[in-house]
Short mmCIF file of C-alpha atoms in Angstrom, two decimals:
data_model
loop_
_atom_site.label_atom_id
_atom_site.label_comp_id
_atom_site.label_asym_id
_atom_site.label_seq_id
_atom_site.Cartn_x
_atom_site.Cartn_y
_atom_site.Cartn_z
CA UNK A 1 62.23 122.80 88.74
CA UNK A 2 63.39 119.90 89.57
CA UNK A 3 63.56 118.54 92.50
CA UNK A 4 65.95 116.64 94.24
CA UNK A 5 65.43 114.30 97.85
CA UNK A 6 68.20 113.71 100.32
CA UNK A 7 67.99 111.15 101.92
CA UNK A 8 70.24 111.50 104.96
CA UNK A 9 71.72 114.63 106.88
CA UNK A 10 75.39 113.62 107.18
CA UNK A 11 78.53 114.78 105.24
CA UNK A 12 76.97 113.68 101.23
CA UNK A 13 73.53 114.34 102.07
CA UNK A 14 74.72 118.32 102.47
CA UNK A 15 77.23 118.81 100.92
CA UNK A 16 75.42 117.04 97.35
CA UNK A 17 71.82 119.19 98.79
CA UNK A 18 74.88 122.66 97.89
CA UNK A 19 75.59 121.75 94.81
CA UNK A 20 71.37 120.62 94.50
CA UNK A 21 70.41 123.86 95.29
CA UNK A 22 73.16 125.61 93.13
CA UNK A 23 72.48 123.99 90.72
CA UNK A 24 68.80 124.89 90.73
CA UNK A 25 66.93 122.24 91.82
CA UNK A 26 64.04 122.32 94.81
CA UNK A 27 66.33 120.54 97.26
CA UNK A 28 64.96 118.23 100.16
CA UNK A 29 66.95 117.02 102.97
CA UNK A 30 65.65 114.02 105.12
CA UNK A 31 67.35 111.87 107.75
CA UNK A 32 65.42 109.69 109.51
CA UNK A 33 67.96 110.25 112.63
CA UNK A 34 68.87 113.59 114.17
CA UNK A 35 70.84 115.99 111.70
CA UNK A 36 74.25 116.44 114.68
CA UNK A 37 74.05 120.84 115.19
CA UNK A 38 76.54 121.52 112.22
CA UNK A 39 75.43 120.25 109.76
CA UNK A 40 71.18 122.22 110.53
CA UNK A 41 73.74 125.19 111.08
CA UNK A 42 74.53 125.02 107.02
CA UNK A 43 71.08 123.93 105.93
CA UNK A 44 69.19 126.52 107.63
CA UNK A 45 71.95 129.45 106.16
CA UNK A 46 70.95 128.21 102.71
CA UNK A 47 67.59 128.23 103.13
CA UNK A 48 67.45 124.43 102.14
CA UNK A 49 64.29 122.53 103.90
CA UNK A 50 64.80 119.22 105.95
CA UNK A 51 63.92 117.34 108.74
CA UNK A 52 64.79 114.96 110.63
CA UNK A 53 63.78 112.12 113.28
CA UNK A 54 61.38 111.40 110.29
CA UNK A 55 60.52 110.23 105.96
CA UNK A 56 57.15 111.51 104.91
CA UNK A 57 56.87 110.03 102.67
CA UNK A 58 54.45 112.76 101.01
CA UNK A 59 57.20 115.20 100.14
CA UNK A 60 60.23 112.38 99.14
CA UNK A 61 57.86 110.63 96.94
CA UNK A 62 57.08 113.76 94.17
CA UNK A 63 60.77 113.62 93.69
CA UNK A 64 62.73 113.56 90.42
CA UNK A 65 65.92 112.23 91.57
CA UNK A 66 67.30 111.00 94.78
CA UNK A 67 70.08 110.46 95.96
CA UNK A 68 70.75 108.28 98.61
CA UNK A 69 73.54 108.71 101.57
CA UNK A 70 75.01 104.98 101.24
CA UNK A 71 74.67 104.00 105.22
CA UNK A 72 70.64 103.11 104.11
CA UNK A 73 70.00 99.86 102.43
CA UNK A 74 68.86 99.13 99.78
CA UNK A 75 66.26 96.52 101.63
CA UNK A 76 63.66 100.07 103.26
CA UNK A 77 60.84 99.35 102.35
CA UNK A 78 61.38 103.96 101.26
CA UNK A 79 63.75 103.28 99.35
CA UNK A 80 61.61 99.77 97.92
CA UNK A 81 58.38 102.35 97.20
CA UNK A 82 61.29 105.15 95.67
CA UNK A 83 62.20 102.17 93.41
CA UNK A 84 58.88 100.83 92.65
CA UNK A 85 57.24 105.09 91.97
CA UNK A 86 60.06 104.81 89.03
CA UNK A 87 62.06 107.37 91.07
CA UNK A 88 66.32 107.61 89.77
CA UNK A 89 68.71 106.96 93.04
CA UNK A 90 71.83 107.81 93.09
CA UNK A 91 75.15 107.51 95.17
CA UNK A 92 76.43 111.46 95.97
CA UNK A 93 79.05 110.34 93.40
CA UNK A 94 77.07 109.67 90.58
CA UNK A 95 75.52 112.70 91.31
CA UNK A 96 78.62 115.23 91.54
CA UNK A 97 80.04 114.07 89.22
CA UNK A 98 77.65 115.16 86.40
CA UNK A 99 79.06 118.64 87.35
CA UNK A 100 82.75 118.50 87.17
CA UNK A 101 85.25 118.09 84.62
CA UNK A 102 87.93 116.46 86.56
CA UNK A 103 90.41 113.68 86.28
CA UNK A 104 89.17 111.47 88.85
CA UNK A 105 90.87 108.66 90.68
CA UNK A 106 88.59 105.90 92.49
CA UNK A 107 89.60 103.95 94.50
CA UNK A 108 88.09 101.06 96.67
CA UNK A 109 88.57 97.45 98.28
CA UNK A 110 87.92 95.50 101.49
CA UNK A 111 91.32 97.26 103.18
CA UNK A 112 93.65 99.59 102.02
CA UNK A 113 91.73 101.95 100.05
CA UNK A 114 92.06 104.46 103.40
CA UNK A 115 95.21 104.23 102.66
CA UNK A 116 96.13 103.88 99.11
CA UNK A 117 93.49 107.40 98.38
CA UNK A 118 95.55 109.84 101.97
CA UNK A 119 98.72 108.22 99.60
CA UNK A 120 97.29 108.71 96.61
CA UNK A 121 96.88 112.80 97.06
CA UNK A 122 100.24 113.28 98.82
CA UNK A 123 101.82 111.70 96.37
CA UNK A 124 99.89 114.07 93.62
CA UNK A 125 99.73 117.39 95.17
CA UNK A 126 102.99 118.14 95.22
CA UNK A 127 103.01 118.91 91.68
CA UNK A 128 99.35 118.80 91.13
CA UNK A 129 95.89 120.64 92.50
CA UNK A 130 94.05 117.79 93.94
CA UNK A 131 90.73 117.23 96.16
CA UNK A 132 90.01 114.00 98.70
CA UNK A 133 87.12 112.97 98.75
CA UNK A 134 84.40 110.54 99.43
CA UNK A 135 84.52 108.31 101.88
CA UNK A 136 87.46 111.21 103.92
CA UNK A 137 86.74 114.81 104.57
CA UNK A 138 85.38 117.21 102.67
CA UNK A 139 82.28 115.59 100.73
CA UNK A 140 82.70 115.00 97.20
CA UNK A 141 79.91 117.47 96.03
CA UNK A 142 81.13 120.35 98.82
CA UNK A 143 84.20 119.65 96.66
CA UNK A 144 82.51 120.52 93.45
CA UNK A 145 81.30 123.57 94.92
CA UNK A 146 83.70 125.20 96.42
CA UNK A 147 86.05 124.57 94.65
CA UNK A 148 86.30 122.37 91.41
CA UNK A 149 89.57 121.45 91.54
CA UNK A 150 91.50 120.24 88.25
CA UNK A 151 92.17 116.38 89.47
CA UNK A 152 90.49 113.88 92.59
CA UNK A 153 91.22 111.46 94.26
CA UNK A 154 88.58 109.95 95.55
CA UNK A 155 88.02 106.06 98.08
CA UNK A 156 84.61 104.37 96.81
CA UNK A 157 82.37 101.71 99.33
CA UNK A 158 80.65 99.60 97.22
CA UNK A 159 77.74 101.02 98.89
CA UNK A 160 78.51 104.04 97.01
CA UNK A 161 79.17 102.11 93.59
CA UNK A 162 76.11 100.68 94.25
CA UNK A 163 74.08 103.06 92.91
CA UNK A 164 76.06 104.98 89.61
CA UNK A 165 74.69 105.24 86.78
CA UNK A 166 76.97 107.16 84.44
CA UNK A 167 80.08 107.41 86.52
CA UNK A 168 84.20 107.35 85.79
CA UNK A 169 86.71 107.29 86.91
CA UNK A 170 89.95 108.18 84.62
CA UNK A 171 91.73 105.49 86.89
CA UNK A 172 89.85 102.80 88.68
CA UNK A 173 92.27 101.39 91.49
CA UNK A 174 91.23 97.87 93.44
CA UNK A 175 92.82 97.09 96.16
CA UNK A 176 91.69 93.77 97.34
CA UNK A 177 88.52 92.15 98.17
CA UNK A 178 87.91 89.70 100.76
CA UNK A 179 84.30 89.03 102.56
CA UNK A 180 83.09 92.34 104.76
CA UNK A 181 79.80 93.33 104.24
CA UNK A 182 78.30 90.12 103.67
CA UNK A 183 75.07 90.93 105.64
CA UNK A 184 74.19 94.23 102.79
CA UNK A 185 74.92 91.51 99.32
CA UNK A 186 71.88 88.37 100.90
CA UNK A 187 75.64 87.09 102.33
CA UNK A 188 76.71 86.47 99.09
CA UNK A 189 79.94 86.85 98.31
CA UNK A 190 79.25 86.98 94.05
CA UNK A 191 77.15 90.45 94.58
CA UNK A 192 79.97 92.17 97.03
CA UNK A 193 82.11 91.34 94.37
CA UNK A 194 80.11 92.17 91.35
CA UNK A 195 79.38 95.16 93.69
CA UNK A 196 82.85 96.15 93.98
CA UNK A 197 83.34 95.64 90.21
CA UNK A 198 81.28 97.85 89.49
CA UNK A 199 84.06 101.09 89.91
CA UNK A 200 85.48 99.92 86.27
CA UNK A 201 81.63 99.17 83.86
CA UNK A 202 81.47 102.96 82.35
CA UNK A 203 85.60 102.28 81.59
CA UNK A 204 86.61 103.01 78.51
CA UNK A 205 89.89 101.54 76.76
CA UNK A 206 91.08 105.02 77.42
CA UNK A 207 90.91 104.50 80.73
CA UNK A 208 93.31 102.48 83.05
CA UNK A 209 92.25 99.63 86.42
CA UNK A 210 94.69 99.24 88.95
CA UNK A 211 94.55 96.37 90.46
CA UNK A 212 96.54 93.31 92.78
CA UNK A 213 97.59 90.83 90.50
CA UNK A 214 98.09 88.45 93.90
CA UNK A 215 94.67 88.29 95.12
CA UNK A 216 92.94 85.32 93.57
CA UNK A 217 88.59 86.80 93.99
CA UNK A 218 90.91 89.29 91.73
CA UNK A 219 92.31 87.86 89.25
CA UNK A 220 89.02 85.01 88.25
CA UNK A 221 86.91 88.15 88.48
CA UNK A 222 88.11 90.32 85.57
CA UNK A 223 88.64 86.61 84.08
CA UNK A 224 84.90 85.50 83.16
CA UNK A 225 84.06 89.63 83.62
CA UNK A 226 86.31 91.35 81.27
CA UNK A 227 86.76 94.91 81.20
CA UNK A 228 87.05 97.64 78.20
CA UNK A 229 89.87 99.97 80.39
CA UNK A 230 93.77 99.24 79.94
CA UNK A 231 94.47 97.00 82.97
CA UNK A 232 97.22 97.84 85.13
CA UNK A 233 97.74 94.66 87.77
CA UNK A 234 100.63 95.65 90.51
CA UNK A 235 102.07 92.18 93.09
CA UNK A 236 104.70 91.42 95.42
CA UNK A 237 105.75 87.68 93.12
CA UNK A 238 105.37 87.82 89.89
CA UNK A 239 106.94 89.70 87.63
CA UNK A 240 104.53 92.18 85.49
CA UNK A 241 104.62 93.73 81.94
CA UNK A 242 102.72 96.57 82.31
CA UNK A 243 102.95 97.97 85.93
CA UNK A 244 104.09 97.54 89.09
CA UNK A 245 106.21 94.83 90.75
CA UNK A 246 108.71 93.91 93.00
CA UNK A 247 112.29 92.83 92.22
CA UNK A 248 113.50 91.94 95.31
CA UNK A 249 114.48 95.55 96.95
CA UNK A 250 112.48 97.11 94.11
CA UNK A 251 109.78 98.99 93.20
CA UNK A 252 109.34 98.70 89.54
CA UNK A 253 106.79 100.17 86.42
CA UNK A 254 106.13 100.07 84.42
CA UNK A 255 103.69 102.06 82.14
CA UNK A 256 103.47 102.60 77.62
CA UNK A 257 107.79 101.05 78.21
CA UNK A 258 108.65 104.16 80.46
CA UNK A 259 109.85 102.18 83.57
CA UNK A 260 110.37 104.21 87.38
CA UNK A 261 112.11 102.79 89.52
CA UNK A 262 111.48 102.59 93.24
CA UNK A 263 113.51 100.59 97.30
CA UNK A 264 111.12 99.65 98.38
CA UNK A 265 113.74 101.14 102.40
CA UNK A 266 112.28 104.52 101.36
CA UNK A 267 108.51 103.58 102.64
CA UNK A 268 107.56 104.56 106.12
CA UNK A 269 104.61 102.44 106.32
CA UNK A 270 106.01 98.68 107.29
CA UNK A 271 104.01 95.77 105.72
CA UNK A 272 103.63 93.76 102.48
CA UNK A 273 100.29 95.17 102.21
CA UNK A 274 101.20 98.18 102.48
CA UNK A 275 104.52 97.90 100.33
CA UNK A 276 101.04 96.62 98.40
CA UNK A 277 99.32 99.99 99.17
CA UNK A 278 102.63 102.27 97.45
CA UNK A 279 102.57 100.57 94.29
CA UNK A 280 98.68 101.64 93.29
CA UNK A 281 99.36 104.65 94.53
CA UNK A 282 102.56 105.29 92.67
CA UNK A 283 101.12 103.53 90.31
CA UNK A 284 98.53 106.29 90.16
CA UNK A 285 101.50 109.25 90.85
CA UNK A 286 103.57 108.27 87.43
CA UNK A 287 99.77 108.18 85.31
CA UNK A 288 99.77 111.42 86.07
CA UNK A 289 103.42 111.94 85.23
CA UNK A 290 104.60 113.21 88.92
CA UNK A 291 108.60 112.95 88.37
CA UNK A 292 110.50 110.01 89.63
CA UNK A 293 112.56 111.96 92.16
CA UNK A 294 108.34 113.47 93.81
CA UNK A 295 107.72 110.42 94.45
CA UNK A 296 110.41 109.25 96.03
CA UNK A 297 110.25 111.55 98.83
CA UNK A 298 106.47 111.42 98.77
CA UNK A 299 106.12 107.82 100.14
CA UNK A 300 109.37 108.56 102.16
CA UNK A 301 107.79 111.50 104.58
CA UNK A 302 104.42 110.10 104.39
CA UNK A 303 102.81 109.72 107.76
CA UNK A 304 100.03 107.03 107.37
CA UNK A 305 95.83 107.23 108.24
CA UNK A 306 94.42 108.63 112.39
CA UNK A 307 93.48 104.49 113.33
CA UNK A 308 95.51 101.77 110.59
CA UNK A 309 98.06 101.03 112.77
CA UNK A 310 98.96 103.77 114.62
CA UNK A 311 101.90 103.91 116.88
CA UNK A 312 100.77 105.83 119.99
CA UNK A 313 102.93 105.26 123.48
CA UNK A 314 106.08 103.11 124.08
CA UNK A 315 105.18 102.83 128.03
CA UNK A 316 107.70 100.71 130.58
CA UNK A 317 109.08 99.57 126.88
CA UNK A 318 105.33 98.55 125.31
CA UNK A 319 104.99 99.96 122.65
CA UNK A 320 100.61 100.59 122.37
CA UNK A 321 99.09 100.53 118.25
CA UNK A 322 95.70 102.28 117.61
CA UNK A 323 93.82 100.03 114.64
CA UNK A 324 90.58 100.21 115.08
CA UNK A 325 90.26 100.63 111.58
CA UNK A 326 89.99 96.78 111.20
CA UNK A 327 86.47 97.03 110.92
CA UNK A 328 87.43 93.11 109.66
CA UNK A 329 88.70 90.01 109.81
CA UNK A 330 91.44 91.21 106.97
CA UNK A 331 92.19 93.74 107.92
CA UNK A 332 92.79 92.30 111.42
CA UNK A 333 95.24 89.61 109.62
CA UNK A 334 97.65 92.67 108.25
CA UNK A 335 98.20 93.81 111.29
CA UNK A 336 98.66 90.87 112.67
CA UNK A 337 101.85 89.58 110.30
CA UNK A 338 103.50 92.61 110.63
CA UNK A 339 103.42 92.48 114.74
CA UNK A 340 107.18 91.87 115.24
CA UNK A 341 107.02 91.06 119.26
CA UNK A 342 104.93 89.13 121.60
CA UNK A 343 101.43 90.99 121.74
CA UNK A 344 98.23 91.36 123.74
CA UNK A 345 96.36 91.37 121.18
CA UNK A 346 92.45 94.41 122.08
CA UNK A 347 89.19 92.91 119.12
CA UNK A 348 85.05 92.66 119.37
CA UNK A 349 82.62 94.49 118.45
CA UNK A 350 79.53 93.57 116.14
CA UNK A 351 80.29 91.50 114.55
CA UNK A 352 79.82 90.63 109.74
CA UNK A 353 79.53 86.93 110.00
CA UNK A 354 83.00 86.26 110.58
CA UNK A 355 85.70 83.96 109.78
CA UNK A 356 88.45 83.36 113.18
CA UNK A 357 89.87 80.53 110.71
CA UNK A 358 92.82 82.59 108.82
CA UNK A 359 93.96 84.48 111.58
CA UNK A 360 95.44 80.83 113.68
CA UNK A 361 99.26 80.91 112.40
CA UNK A 362 98.81 84.35 113.94
CA UNK A 363 97.50 83.76 116.90
CA UNK A 364 99.25 81.12 118.16
CA UNK A 365 102.50 82.58 117.20
CA UNK A 366 102.30 85.66 118.65
CA UNK A 367 99.71 86.75 120.86
CA UNK A 368 100.16 86.08 124.32
CA UNK A 369 97.27 87.03 125.79
CA UNK A 370 93.59 88.03 124.01
CA UNK A 371 90.65 90.76 125.55
CA UNK A 372 87.05 90.13 123.75
CA UNK A 373 86.14 94.34 124.08
CA UNK A 374 82.42 93.20 123.93
CA UNK A 375 78.76 93.19 124.20
CA UNK A 376 78.71 89.38 123.05
CA UNK A 377 81.81 88.02 122.57
CA UNK A 378 81.01 84.65 122.58
CA UNK A 379 82.37 83.57 118.79
CA UNK A 380 85.67 84.98 120.27
CA UNK A 381 85.93 82.97 122.79
CA UNK A 382 84.96 79.29 121.02
CA UNK A 383 87.36 80.61 118.39
CA UNK A 384 90.39 80.96 120.22
CA UNK A 385 90.02 80.22 123.78
CA UNK A 386 91.63 77.02 123.46
CA UNK A 387 94.58 79.44 121.37
CA UNK A 388 96.37 81.50 124.53
CA UNK A 389 96.84 81.05 127.97
CA UNK A 390 94.79 84.12 129.27
CA UNK A 391 91.46 85.39 126.86
CA UNK A 392 89.29 88.31 129.18
CA UNK A 393 86.22 90.18 128.71
CA UNK A 394 84.86 93.81 128.53
CA UNK A 395 83.05 96.27 127.78
CA UNK A 396 85.22 99.32 128.81
CA UNK A 397 87.64 100.52 126.32
CA UNK A 398 88.89 102.08 130.00
CA UNK A 399 89.57 98.23 131.73
CA UNK A 400 91.31 96.99 128.32
CA UNK A 401 93.64 99.38 128.81
CA UNK A 402 93.82 98.30 131.68
CA UNK A 403 94.15 95.36 131.91
CA UNK A 404 95.99 94.95 128.70
CA UNK A 405 98.88 97.46 130.71
CA UNK A 406 99.61 94.59 133.33
CA UNK A 407 99.57 90.80 131.20
CA UNK A 408 101.99 93.30 128.69
CA UNK A 409 105.93 93.12 129.91
CA UNK A 410 108.33 94.78 128.48
CA UNK A 411 109.23 93.86 124.85
CA UNK A 412 105.43 93.04 123.74
CA UNK A 413 102.65 95.07 121.53
CA UNK A 414 99.49 96.31 122.75
CA UNK A 415 97.10 96.05 120.32
CA UNK A 416 93.87 97.08 119.58
CA UNK A 417 92.58 95.39 116.56
CA UNK A 418 89.32 94.78 116.96
CA UNK A 419 88.20 93.00 112.98
CA UNK A 420 84.17 93.91 113.71
CA UNK A 421 82.59 96.99 113.58
CA UNK A 422 82.01 98.91 116.74
CA UNK A 423 78.81 99.89 116.89
CA UNK A 424 77.83 97.68 119.80
CA UNK A 425 79.47 99.87 122.46
CA UNK A 426 80.66 103.37 120.22
CA UNK A 427 80.15 105.56 117.45
CA UNK A 428 82.00 104.97 115.03
CA UNK A 429 86.04 103.36 114.53
CA UNK A 430 87.00 106.56 115.71
CA UNK A 431 85.33 107.07 118.79
CA UNK A 432 86.69 103.87 119.03
CA UNK A 433 89.96 104.76 117.77
CA UNK A 434 90.38 108.29 120.54
CA UNK A 435 88.97 106.13 123.32
CA UNK A 436 91.81 103.49 122.71
CA UNK A 437 93.67 106.98 122.71
CA UNK A 438 92.58 108.03 125.70
CA UNK A 439 92.42 105.29 128.24
CA UNK A 440 96.75 105.03 127.54
CA UNK A 441 97.40 108.44 127.61
CA UNK A 442 95.02 108.39 130.67
CA UNK A 443 97.97 105.03 132.28
#
């Protein structure tokens, strides 16, 4: 009996443990932190051995295969030992994909991947049986075990791609690549780019790679690192023969001379970046033979993603917007770009080596006041201190919202778009976004 050790007892870890047990592995789950009660109950109910708040080396280093949670860096001593012993280390998507013959759509990128994955799923599910997994919802492994859909849309992070071996999506999407998580890639941007492009490394000419042709990082990398896949680029500024482009008010998608035209006014999501997300998702839908009418209607009724430019409430003619999911500068760039009124901006958290310069034009043009919400705000104060009349610091969401309420006037926006990770003051970006929404409702 082969031994599967799962490092990390979260959603992907527990899903992998269940699938592994069903496929005849001797399974052991080990988590250095605390495993949540709901996951403990699943493990106990399924008679899977587990431990938390420790790693027992003797029970780990005898594995045949290790599934490592994406949150655990390769630099950790235990992971190094596992590699030194020649034990295969894989991510959940690698492990689980061996047990399905489904058509897989894999979506990665620094920004826009959640919106694109959710929108793609929304377009496909009108006519196909499809599961949405990866970084969203129930784990991929668990869905294969319980539902085994014929199609999956996976939102995939670079960390999950770092530990693939044979994983190959039929359709890969790279939304864009901007510097993010560089702390995990020796602060080398090219390491991070290479990691994202692993989504296409096992693809053949029968598979597809959909990507943003306006993103210089992507186009120059493809120029020097060609892939086997059939390329389907999308662009807002170029005319694309095979792929998608914008012609005045219409999105035009062509695949093998089969053309569809989508009016952009039918998009419920605002902002240029969402035109791109819609292009990527519609190209996938067109490839998988979803009818034009269905694609058009689905784009019209798509509601967006929680914590991503989410309009919360209007109070005294001030619009409050939750963009807590903006955990890097590029995401905040899109948020500020789409503001059409004077904005009180709530920003800050754990800085991942951010360069705020690309935000300067928008801050000068649109931001009237800045509220820094983090443990250490020195870098923000230095970057923006001279640009706005009012810049204040706080470490409490309730206080940040009260200050914003006082500063905002009729017709203004209050935008939470932190450009940083949330772990200094919050559990995660969802917790940060929920606290923001609760604070607004308590005004």
